Short mmCIF file of C-alpha atoms in Angstrom, two decimals:
data_model
loop_
_atom_site.label_atom_id
_atom_site.label_comp_id
_atom_site.label_asym_id
_atom_site.label_seq_id
_atom_site.Cartn_x
_atom_site.Cartn_y
_atom_site.Cartn_z
CA MET J 1 -0.02 0.05 0.00
CA LEU J 2 1.33 3.04 -0.85
CA LEU J 3 0.79 6.99 0.29
CA SER J 4 -0.19 9.52 -1.68
CA LEU J 5 0.10 13.46 -1.09
CA PRO J 6 -2.72 15.14 -1.35
CA ALA J 7 -4.23 16.42 -4.82
CA LEU J 8 -3.83 20.15 -4.95
CA HIS J 9 -7.20 20.53 -7.33
CA LEU J 10 -9.87 22.32 -5.05
CA GLN J 11 -13.27 21.47 -5.70
CA THR J 12 -14.87 24.82 -5.61
CA SER J 13 -18.24 24.24 -7.04
CA GLU J 14 -21.23 24.64 -4.35
CA HIS J 15 -23.40 22.95 -5.88
CA ASP J 16 -21.48 19.46 -6.41
CA PRO J 17 -23.02 17.47 -4.02
CA LEU J 18 -20.67 15.50 -1.52
CA PHE J 19 -22.61 12.49 -0.63
CA GLN J 20 -26.15 11.59 -0.08
CA LEU J 21 -27.43 10.77 2.95
CA PRO J 22 -30.36 7.72 2.77
CA HIS J 23 -33.33 8.28 4.24
CA GLY J 24 -33.73 7.91 7.44
CA ARG J 25 -30.77 9.74 8.87
CA LEU J 26 -28.48 7.53 11.22
CA GLY J 27 -26.50 8.94 13.91
CA PRO J 28 -23.23 7.87 15.02
CA TRP J 29 -24.36 5.76 18.15
CA CYS J 30 -26.35 3.75 15.32
CA SER J 31 -25.53 0.32 13.63
CA PRO J 32 -26.15 0.03 9.81
CA THR J 33 -29.41 -1.72 10.86
CA GLY J 34 -30.76 1.35 12.79
CA SER J 35 -30.38 -0.51 16.71
CA PRO J 36 -28.20 0.35 18.93
CA ALA J 37 -24.60 -0.37 18.40
CA PRO J 38 -23.31 -3.36 20.41
CA LEU J 39 -20.78 -1.76 23.24
CA SER J 40 -18.61 -3.93 24.89
CA CYS J 41 -17.83 -1.03 27.67
CA GLU J 42 -19.01 -2.66 30.67
CA THR J 43 -16.26 -1.23 33.29
CA GLY J 44 -12.66 -0.98 31.70
CA CYS J 45 -11.03 0.71 34.63
CA GLY J 46 -10.48 -2.26 37.05
CA GLU J 47 -6.88 -2.18 38.39
CA GLY J 48 -4.19 -3.78 35.58
CA SER J 49 -6.87 -4.57 32.91
CA TRP J 50 -5.32 -2.36 30.25
CA ILE J 51 -2.56 -3.56 27.74
CA LEU J 52 -0.56 -1.70 25.31
CA VAL J 53 -1.42 -2.44 21.98
CA CYS J 54 1.09 -0.35 19.86
CA ARG J 55 3.06 2.91 19.90
CA LEU J 56 3.35 4.59 16.89
CA LEU J 57 5.12 7.73 16.18
CA VAL J 58 3.57 11.01 14.02
CA PRO J 59 5.27 10.50 10.59
CA THR J 60 7.00 13.02 9.33
CA GLN J 61 8.99 11.72 6.50
CA VAL J 62 7.77 8.66 4.86
CA SER J 63 10.18 5.77 2.95
CA LEU J 64 8.49 3.70 0.23
CA LEU J 65 11.26 1.18 0.66
CA SER J 66 10.71 0.60 4.23
CA MET J 67 6.92 0.41 3.27
CA GLU J 68 7.52 -2.90 1.71
CA GLU J 69 8.94 -4.54 4.87
CA ASP J 70 7.22 -7.29 6.39
CA ILE J 71 4.58 -6.22 8.76
CA ASP J 72 6.01 -7.72 11.87
CA THR J 73 8.61 -4.93 11.29
CA ARG J 74 6.70 -1.99 11.19
CA LYS J 75 5.25 -2.26 14.70
CA ILE J 76 6.09 -0.76 18.24
CA ASN J 77 8.46 1.84 16.68
CA ASN J 78 7.76 1.93 13.06
CA SER J 79 11.05 2.25 11.43
CA PHE J 80 10.07 4.64 8.48
CA LEU J 81 8.78 6.89 10.83
CA ARG J 82 11.07 9.67 12.99
CA ASP J 83 12.65 8.56 16.15
CA HIS J 84 11.43 9.97 19.52
CA SER J 85 15.02 11.61 19.95
CA TYR J 86 14.19 13.88 16.99
CA ALA J 87 11.26 14.95 17.21
CA THR J 88 10.36 18.73 16.76
CA GLU J 89 7.62 21.17 18.00
CA ALA J 90 6.11 20.16 14.96
CA ASP J 91 5.67 16.46 15.50
CA ILE J 92 4.02 17.17 18.81
CA ILE J 93 0.16 15.84 18.19
CA SER J 94 -2.85 18.30 18.86
CA THR J 95 -5.56 16.28 18.22
CA VAL J 96 -6.50 12.18 18.33
CA GLU J 97 -9.92 11.42 16.98
CA PHE J 98 -11.75 8.03 15.72
CA ASN J 99 -14.22 8.07 13.24
CA HIS J 100 -17.61 6.62 13.97
CA THR J 101 -17.00 3.00 13.22
CA GLY J 102 -13.31 2.93 15.27
CA GLU J 103 -11.61 1.52 12.49
CA LEU J 104 -9.71 4.55 11.49
CA LEU J 105 -7.89 7.20 13.79
CA ALA J 106 -7.01 10.63 13.11
CA THR J 107 -4.74 12.54 14.20
CA GLY J 108 -3.30 16.05 13.84
CA ASP J 109 -0.08 17.69 14.92
CA LYS J 110 1.64 21.31 15.35
CA GLY J 111 2.70 21.23 11.81
CA GLY J 112 -0.59 20.82 10.22
CA ARG J 113 -0.47 17.35 9.34
CA VAL J 114 -3.12 14.56 9.19
CA VAL J 115 -1.80 11.04 9.93
CA ILE J 116 -4.85 8.60 9.84
CA PHE J 117 -4.21 5.48 11.09
CA GLN J 118 -6.27 1.99 10.05
CA ARG J 119 -7.58 -0.91 12.21
CA GLU J 120 -5.97 -4.57 11.16
CA GLN J 121 -8.47 -7.08 9.97
CA GLU J 122 -9.03 -10.04 12.30
CA SER J 123 -7.34 -13.09 11.10
CA LYS J 124 -7.82 -16.36 12.61
CA ASN J 125 -3.73 -17.09 13.27
CA GLN J 126 -3.72 -13.73 14.85
CA VAL J 127 -6.58 -12.92 16.91
CA HIS J 128 -4.79 -10.72 19.21
CA ARG J 129 -3.95 -8.48 16.60
CA ARG J 130 -7.42 -7.14 15.96
CA GLY J 131 -6.83 -4.02 17.99
CA GLU J 132 -3.29 -3.05 16.34
CA TYR J 133 -3.74 0.43 13.91
CA ASN J 134 -1.08 0.97 11.24
CA VAL J 135 -0.57 4.05 8.86
CA TYR J 136 -3.25 4.57 6.45
CA SER J 137 -2.47 7.87 5.24
CA THR J 138 -0.65 10.91 5.93
CA PHE J 139 -1.01 14.43 4.22
CA GLN J 140 -0.62 18.35 4.58
CA SER J 141 -3.95 19.60 6.13
CA HIS J 142 -2.77 23.16 6.97
CA GLU J 143 0.16 25.60 5.77
CA PRO J 144 1.25 28.43 7.86
CA GLU J 145 0.06 31.82 7.10
CA PHE J 146 0.51 35.27 7.36
CA ASP J 147 -2.17 38.07 8.10
CA TYR J 148 -0.01 41.16 6.67
CA LEU J 149 -3.35 43.61 7.32
CA LYS J 150 -2.86 42.18 11.29
CA SER J 151 0.82 41.68 10.87
CA LEU J 152 -0.51 38.48 12.36
CA GLU J 153 1.18 34.84 11.37
CA ILE J 154 -1.19 32.08 11.40
CA GLU J 155 0.04 28.78 12.11
CA GLU J 156 -0.27 25.49 10.63
CA LYS J 157 -1.33 23.62 13.80
CA ILE J 158 -3.99 21.09 13.69
CA ASN J 159 -6.76 22.29 16.21
CA LYS J 160 -9.27 19.92 15.78
CA ILE J 161 -10.59 16.85 13.87
CA ARG J 162 -14.22 15.47 13.34
CA TRP J 163 -15.61 12.60 11.45
CA LEU J 164 -18.15 12.60 9.05
CA PRO J 165 -20.33 9.28 8.76
CA GLN J 166 -19.39 7.34 5.90
CA GLN J 167 -21.66 7.00 3.76
CA ASN J 168 -19.97 5.74 0.34
CA ALA J 169 -16.44 4.07 0.00
CA ALA J 170 -14.76 6.99 0.67
CA TYR J 171 -13.98 8.63 4.18
CA PHE J 172 -14.92 12.78 5.10
CA LEU J 173 -13.20 14.55 8.13
CA LEU J 174 -13.26 18.04 8.91
CA SER J 175 -9.94 19.71 10.10
CA THR J 176 -9.34 23.07 11.38
CA ASN J 177 -5.95 25.35 12.68
CA ASP J 178 -6.81 28.84 14.06
CA LYS J 179 -8.50 30.49 11.00
CA THR J 180 -9.20 27.67 8.51
CA VAL J 181 -11.96 24.78 8.11
CA LYS J 182 -10.87 22.14 5.27
CA LEU J 183 -13.00 19.09 4.56
CA TRP J 184 -10.84 16.04 2.97
CA LYS J 185 -11.79 13.35 1.07
CA VAL J 186 -10.26 10.18 1.65
CA SER J 187 -10.34 7.38 -0.80
CA GLU J 188 -8.57 4.51 -2.13
CA ARG J 189 -7.50 3.66 -6.07
CA ASP J 190 -6.61 0.70 -6.69
CA LYS J 191 -7.10 0.21 -10.81
CA ARG J 192 -5.30 3.11 -13.50
CA PRO J 193 -6.63 3.81 -16.88
CA GLU J 194 -4.26 2.84 -19.75
CA GLY J 195 -4.42 3.05 -23.51
CA TYR J 196 -5.24 6.99 -24.06
CA ASN J 197 -5.62 7.68 -27.86
CA LEU J 198 -3.37 10.97 -27.38
CA LYS J 199 -0.86 10.49 -24.64
CA ASP J 200 1.68 7.62 -24.26
CA GLU J 201 2.03 5.48 -21.99
CA GLU J 202 4.28 8.02 -19.93
CA GLY J 203 1.94 10.70 -20.61
CA ARG J 204 3.57 12.78 -23.17
CA LEU J 205 1.36 14.10 -25.88
CA ARG J 206 1.93 11.92 -29.04
CA ASP J 207 2.22 13.47 -32.77
CA PRO J 208 -1.93 13.10 -34.09
CA ALA J 209 -0.28 12.10 -37.78
CA THR J 210 1.05 9.19 -35.96
CA ILE J 211 -2.36 7.90 -34.77
CA THR J 212 -3.81 5.47 -37.04
CA THR J 213 -6.48 3.47 -34.68
CA LEU J 214 -8.74 4.54 -32.21
CA ARG J 215 -8.17 2.72 -28.88
CA VAL J 216 -10.76 2.18 -26.16
CA PRO J 217 -9.26 3.04 -22.84
CA VAL J 218 -9.48 0.30 -20.15
CA LEU J 219 -8.76 0.09 -16.33
CA ARG J 220 -5.55 -1.92 -15.22
CA PRO J 221 -5.15 -3.41 -11.85
CA MET J 222 -2.34 -1.31 -9.76
CA ASP J 223 -0.80 -0.95 -5.85
CA LEU J 224 -3.57 0.32 -4.12
CA MET J 225 -3.32 4.32 -2.95
CA VAL J 226 -4.69 6.43 -0.73
CA GLU J 227 -5.18 9.72 -1.97
CA ALA J 228 -6.87 12.76 0.25
CA THR J 229 -8.56 15.70 -1.57
CA PRO J 230 -9.54 18.94 -0.04
CA ARG J 231 -13.49 19.07 -0.94
CA ARG J 232 -14.04 22.39 0.81
CA VAL J 233 -12.12 25.42 2.54
CA PHE J 234 -14.37 27.43 4.78
CA ALA J 235 -11.83 30.45 5.59
CA ASN J 236 -12.68 33.97 6.69
CA ALA J 237 -14.77 33.65 9.14
CA HIS J 238 -13.10 34.13 12.26
CA THR J 239 -11.32 36.93 13.88
CA TYR J 240 -10.15 34.89 16.82
CA HIS J 241 -8.89 31.60 16.83
CA ILE J 242 -10.93 28.45 16.55
CA ASN J 243 -11.04 26.25 19.68
CA SER J 244 -13.94 24.12 18.33
CA ILE J 245 -15.51 22.51 15.88
CA SER J 246 -18.86 20.55 15.85
CA VAL J 247 -20.72 18.24 12.80
CA ASN J 248 -24.39 18.53 13.44
CA SER J 249 -26.52 15.73 13.74
CA ASP J 250 -28.34 16.51 10.39
CA TYR J 251 -25.01 15.89 8.81
CA GLU J 252 -25.76 18.98 6.69
CA THR J 253 -24.40 21.64 9.25
CA TYR J 254 -21.55 21.91 11.38
CA MET J 255 -20.27 24.76 13.61
CA SER J 256 -17.00 26.47 14.65
CA ALA J 257 -16.21 28.17 17.54
CA ASP J 258 -13.60 30.78 18.32
CA ASP J 259 -13.00 33.05 22.01
CA LEU J 260 -16.12 35.45 21.11
CA ARG J 261 -18.13 34.27 18.44
CA ILE J 262 -19.76 30.65 17.22
CA ASN J 263 -20.41 30.30 13.15
CA LEU J 264 -22.84 27.68 11.74
CA TRP J 265 -21.97 26.56 8.56
CA ASN J 266 -23.33 24.59 5.13
CA PHE J 267 -20.95 21.90 3.77
CA GLU J 268 -21.98 23.32 0.60
CA ILE J 269 -21.57 26.70 1.12
CA THR J 270 -17.90 27.66 2.01
CA ASN J 271 -18.56 31.65 1.58
CA GLN J 272 -21.10 32.49 3.92
CA SER J 273 -21.66 31.28 7.58
CA PHE J 274 -24.52 32.09 9.89
CA ASN J 275 -23.16 33.69 13.19
CA ILE J 276 -25.30 32.15 15.72
CA VAL J 277 -23.38 33.62 19.08
CA ASP J 278 -21.86 36.34 19.73
CA ILE J 279 -20.58 37.45 23.14
CA LYS J 280 -18.46 40.43 22.21
CA PRO J 281 -18.82 43.55 23.73
CA ALA J 282 -19.02 46.81 22.53
CA ASN J 283 -16.16 47.86 24.43
CA MET J 284 -13.01 45.16 24.51
CA GLU J 285 -11.96 46.60 28.20
CA GLU J 286 -15.38 45.40 29.33
CA LEU J 287 -14.59 41.55 28.20
CA THR J 288 -15.06 39.10 31.25
CA GLU J 289 -15.07 35.66 29.60
CA VAL J 290 -14.41 34.30 26.54
CA ILE J 291 -16.13 30.89 24.92
CA THR J 292 -13.48 27.78 25.30
CA ALA J 293 -15.49 24.74 23.87
CA ALA J 294 -19.03 24.38 21.81
CA GLU J 295 -20.71 21.33 20.93
CA PHE J 296 -23.98 19.86 18.77
CA HIS J 297 -26.44 17.64 20.56
CA PRO J 298 -25.91 13.73 19.32
CA HIS J 299 -29.75 13.51 18.85
CA HIS J 300 -30.88 16.98 18.31
CA CYS J 301 -30.06 19.07 15.93
CA ASN J 302 -30.96 22.30 16.93
CA THR J 303 -29.65 22.14 20.42
CA PHE J 304 -25.71 23.01 21.39
CA VAL J 305 -23.78 23.84 24.56
CA TYR J 306 -20.49 26.13 24.72
CA SER J 307 -18.70 26.31 27.64
CA SER J 308 -16.65 29.36 29.00
CA SER J 309 -13.79 30.47 30.77
CA LYS J 310 -15.98 31.53 33.84
CA GLY J 311 -16.75 27.80 34.55
CA THR J 312 -19.90 28.24 33.11
CA ILE J 313 -22.03 26.20 30.39
CA ARG J 314 -25.02 27.43 28.63
CA LEU J 315 -27.28 25.39 26.41
CA CYS J 316 -28.61 26.92 23.27
CA ASP J 317 -31.64 26.07 20.92
CA MET J 318 -31.71 27.63 17.62
CA ARG J 319 -35.35 27.32 17.49
CA ALA J 320 -35.67 30.09 19.77
CA SER J 321 -34.04 33.18 17.64
CA ALA J 322 -31.63 33.26 14.98
CA LEU J 323 -28.81 34.66 17.05
CA CYS J 324 -28.39 32.53 20.30
CA ASP J 325 -27.76 35.63 22.80
CA ARG J 326 -30.02 34.27 25.49
CA HIS J 327 -29.43 30.55 26.58
CA THR J 328 -31.59 27.73 27.25
CA LYS J 329 -30.28 26.63 30.40
CA PHE J 330 -27.30 28.21 32.38
CA PHE J 331 -25.57 25.60 34.60
CA GLU J 332 -23.06 26.68 37.02
CA GLU J 333 -21.89 25.74 40.33
CA PRO J 334 -21.70 27.76 43.10
CA GLU J 335 -17.89 28.60 44.53
CA ASP J 336 -17.18 27.70 48.00
CA PRO J 337 -15.82 30.86 49.71
CA SER J 338 -13.97 28.87 51.89
CA ASN J 339 -11.76 27.85 48.75
CA ARG J 340 -11.54 31.34 47.13
CA SER J 341 -7.72 31.65 46.06
CA PHE J 342 -6.31 33.96 43.45
CA PHE J 343 -6.28 30.91 41.21
CA SER J 344 -9.96 30.08 41.17
CA GLU J 345 -10.70 31.89 38.15
CA ILE J 346 -7.82 30.30 36.29
CA ILE J 347 -8.52 26.82 37.70
CA SER J 348 -12.51 26.62 37.08
CA SER J 349 -11.99 27.90 33.20
CA ILE J 350 -13.48 25.12 31.39
CA SER J 351 -11.28 23.37 28.37
CA ASP J 352 -13.86 20.86 27.11
CA VAL J 353 -17.11 20.23 26.86
CA LYS J 354 -18.84 16.94 25.72
CA PHE J 355 -22.08 15.43 25.47
CA SER J 356 -22.70 12.00 26.54
CA HIS J 357 -23.78 9.17 23.85
CA SER J 358 -27.31 9.23 25.31
CA GLY J 359 -27.54 12.95 25.18
CA ARG J 360 -28.74 13.23 28.90
CA TYR J 361 -25.75 14.68 30.44
CA ILE J 362 -22.80 16.75 29.90
CA MET J 363 -19.20 16.27 30.91
CA THR J 364 -16.89 19.45 31.30
CA ARG J 365 -13.09 19.34 32.50
CA ASP J 366 -11.37 22.20 33.99
CA TYR J 367 -8.17 22.18 35.48
CA LEU J 368 -8.75 19.97 38.48
CA THR J 369 -11.88 18.10 37.89
CA VAL J 370 -13.85 16.13 35.85
CA LYS J 371 -17.48 17.43 36.46
CA VAL J 372 -20.93 15.38 35.15
CA TRP J 373 -24.20 17.63 34.74
CA ASP J 374 -27.56 16.38 34.37
CA LEU J 375 -29.37 18.59 31.37
CA ASN J 376 -32.20 18.57 33.87
CA MET J 377 -30.27 20.13 36.80
CA GLU J 378 -28.46 23.72 36.31
CA ASN J 379 -27.34 24.24 39.58
CA ARG J 380 -24.84 21.86 40.49
CA PRO J 381 -23.07 18.81 38.74
CA ILE J 382 -24.24 15.54 39.31
CA GLU J 383 -21.09 13.76 39.66
CA THR J 384 -17.75 15.44 40.32
CA TYR J 385 -14.02 13.81 39.93
CA GLN J 386 -10.66 15.20 41.06
CA VAL J 387 -8.34 14.40 38.53
CA HIS J 388 -5.00 15.65 40.44
CA ASP J 389 -5.81 17.29 43.48
CA TYR J 390 -2.02 16.43 44.90
CA LEU J 391 -1.54 19.58 42.57
CA ARG J 392 -3.47 21.94 44.28
CA SER J 393 -0.82 22.79 46.87
CA LYS J 394 2.03 23.34 43.73
CA LEU J 395 -0.75 26.51 41.78
CA CYS J 396 1.66 28.91 42.30
CA SER J 397 4.87 27.08 40.62
CA LEU J 398 2.30 25.94 37.86
CA TYR J 399 1.57 29.45 37.46
CA GLU J 400 4.98 30.33 37.35
CA ASN J 401 5.47 28.27 34.38
CA ASP J 402 2.54 28.63 32.53
CA CYS J 403 1.11 24.87 33.10
CA ILE J 404 -2.19 26.26 35.00
CA PHE J 405 -3.23 27.24 31.57
CA ASP J 406 -3.02 24.08 29.61
CA LYS J 407 -5.91 22.66 28.37
CA PHE J 408 -6.83 19.27 28.91
CA GLU J 409 -9.64 17.08 27.08
CA CYS J 410 -12.22 14.36 28.28
CA VAL J 411 -13.85 11.57 26.56
CA TRP J 412 -16.29 9.57 27.35
CA ASN J 413 -16.49 5.32 27.03
CA GLY J 414 -18.90 3.98 24.19
CA SER J 415 -21.86 3.11 27.01
CA ASP J 416 -20.91 6.34 28.78
CA SER J 417 -20.64 4.62 31.95
CA VAL J 418 -16.43 5.46 32.43
CA ILE J 419 -14.93 8.45 31.70
CA MET J 420 -11.36 9.15 30.95
CA THR J 421 -9.14 12.52 31.06
CA GLY J 422 -5.28 13.42 31.02
CA SER J 423 -2.83 14.57 33.69
CA TYR J 424 1.06 15.35 33.95
CA ASN J 425 4.05 12.63 34.14
CA ASN J 426 1.91 11.49 30.97
CA PHE J 427 -0.39 9.81 33.67
CA PHE J 428 -4.25 9.45 32.50
CA ARG J 429 -7.16 8.80 35.06
CA MET J 430 -10.18 6.59 34.33
CA PHE J 431 -13.24 6.94 36.28
CA ASP J 432 -15.88 4.64 36.40
CA ARG J 433 -19.26 6.05 37.38
CA ASN J 434 -21.10 3.11 38.20
CA THR J 435 -18.44 1.28 40.40
CA LYS J 436 -17.32 5.07 41.49
CA ARG J 437 -13.67 2.79 41.03
CA ASP J 438 -10.68 5.08 39.28
CA VAL J 439 -7.33 4.48 38.43
CA THR J 440 -4.74 6.30 37.40
CA LEU J 441 -2.22 4.65 33.97
CA GLU J 442 1.07 5.53 32.20
CA ALA J 443 1.90 6.08 28.96
CA SER J 444 4.93 5.91 28.79
CA ARG J 445 8.34 4.39 26.44
CA GLU J 446 9.75 2.27 29.23
CA ASN J 447 6.10 0.50 28.96
CA SER J 448 5.99 0.29 25.55
CA LYS J 449 6.48 -3.44 24.80
CA PRO J 450 3.75 -4.84 22.88
CA ARG J 451 1.16 -6.61 25.06
CA ALA J 452 2.52 -5.03 28.48
CA ILE J 453 -0.05 -5.02 31.23
CA LEU J 454 -0.46 -1.23 32.73
CA LYS J 455 0.33 -1.02 36.15
CA PRO J 456 -2.03 1.39 38.34
CA ARG J 457 -0.22 4.48 39.05
CA LYS J 458 -0.25 6.56 42.60
CA VAL J 459 1.12 9.72 43.76
CA CYS J 460 2.24 10.28 47.29
CA VAL J 461 1.93 13.85 48.74
CA GLY J 462 3.94 13.35 52.05
CA GLY J 463 4.81 11.56 54.47
CA LYS J 464 6.77 8.32 53.69
CA ARG J 465 6.61 7.00 50.13
CA ARG J 466 6.03 2.81 49.10
CA LYS J 467 8.14 1.49 46.61
CA ASP J 468 5.49 1.79 43.87
CA GLU J 469 4.19 5.40 44.50
CA ILE J 470 5.96 8.60 42.82
CA SER J 471 6.42 11.63 44.50
CA VAL J 472 4.43 14.78 43.74
CA ASP J 473 7.62 16.83 43.86
CA SER J 474 8.80 14.36 41.31
CA LEU J 475 6.32 14.44 38.88
CA ASP J 476 7.57 15.91 35.11
CA PHE J 477 5.20 18.85 34.07
CA SER J 478 6.67 18.95 30.75
CA LYS J 479 5.12 15.51 29.79
CA LYS J 480 1.32 16.17 29.88
CA ILE J 481 -1.65 13.91 28.55
CA LEU J 482 -4.03 16.57 26.60
CA HIS J 483 -5.36 14.75 23.60
CA THR J 484 -6.98 11.28 24.00
CA ALA J 485 -9.78 9.45 22.18
CA TRP J 486 -11.94 6.38 22.90
CA HIS J 487 -13.30 3.31 20.37
CA PRO J 488 -17.05 4.21 19.79
CA SER J 489 -18.12 0.92 20.99
CA GLU J 490 -15.41 -1.07 22.35
CA ASN J 491 -12.78 -0.88 24.93
CA ILE J 492 -9.73 0.82 22.95
CA ILE J 493 -8.07 4.06 23.71
CA ALA J 494 -5.95 6.14 22.05
CA VAL J 495 -3.65 8.82 23.88
CA ALA J 496 -0.90 11.41 22.50
CA ALA J 497 2.37 11.84 24.76
CA THR J 498 4.11 14.68 22.75
CA ASN J 499 4.68 12.76 19.29
CA ASN J 500 3.42 9.58 20.65
CA LEU J 501 0.64 7.86 20.19
CA TYR J 502 -0.14 5.17 22.77
CA ILE J 503 -3.40 2.65 21.54
CA PHE J 504 -4.17 0.52 24.69
CA GLN J 505 -7.37 -2.01 24.95
CA ASP J 506 -8.91 -4.04 27.59
CA LYS J 507 -7.41 -7.29 28.66
CA VAL J 508 -10.40 -8.89 28.30
CA ASN J 509 -11.23 -8.16 24.42
#
């Protein structure tokens, strides 16, 4: 299988349909038959139940020679990928996202590249390798730009990736940097036309005088090639940096959110969007909060939520008015005066908001906690989980090294029973909502042997430290798990640590 560079041709026709949806649209939570997809995620965070499937590096240079190597040699430290010791700022993974079936996993990095991994097909002889992923396609999604009017450099870093449900043989995904959203089509080609009349086999034009017969071109088999083609470019609609994109459940529209505004787009229209939220004050000196994340409801195409730097969540209904300047519901937890400190405002800022697959709950992540909110109760969350409360005494030093402004993401498992989020020292946390158990695991190169079982880690705050514990003073704050993803129907997780992508699965799978 060969990898191809993205085609430079851009489809600009506003009336060119991307894909046809069948009657009775199915949400990502449904199987092709329309019935709920089978879920195998019951607990998923028992101690020692997670094993490493594979560790992959973000590709920076692809060697076609090494692509022909035996598949077993392209595993944990993929030989055709740049080694960790040569990692640059551009290699750092900035987003991770499974598609709706979990067969594909996309990552974006600070260099503007999108790398898609494909899950291996099940083999009778090697059933244990079913969860392993290999590089499927890699392409440059965004390039660095410069706004000459504002003397502002626009980074190529991929902020978010969102998949569209597959409706035909091709795959579609949205990727965005700070200013521009692009819709990409990823398709396979295993045949090529041969036998042209006006061109020879090498593609050069033939002398018309030498053409004496009429040939009918035929399709010949060729090595499989994966092509990524930009189909739509949605630009020039955001003054501030885009922090979120979310595909609507009608699969005809999506929204993009920046610090002060949220825009609604139609997939077929690139030259205009509707501004549905605008919190920019008339006088910017009166600005008190910014939008940090936004997401559509998984079932209701008229409903969405967005979070703010003040720790609040607003639920909006687009049926109420064209501009959703008035929210339908307002979720906020009153602050305990006894815990008030200089850092209270900073650590209460919400970095991520996610609807549950059922659509009943909202999960938010602030600096120290993960909270679960019921849509029917606005005054306080129904569940609060402490991610790394031992850092509360370290807030001053975390403020000085800017770590206090890190934006951690959070994800649900397929059945909404377990939630996962990241921490420092390459730790990530899992919380079982049913049993109330939690576990801390580590994604590290030292534990990157295939099929290695992850051992729970514990942090010692004070007093005598046990053998298997790590002191809070020994934590490495340069190693952080900001981006994670959970397979939509199985206990398979992807964890991004710097330029390494770790894929784990439950031992019972």
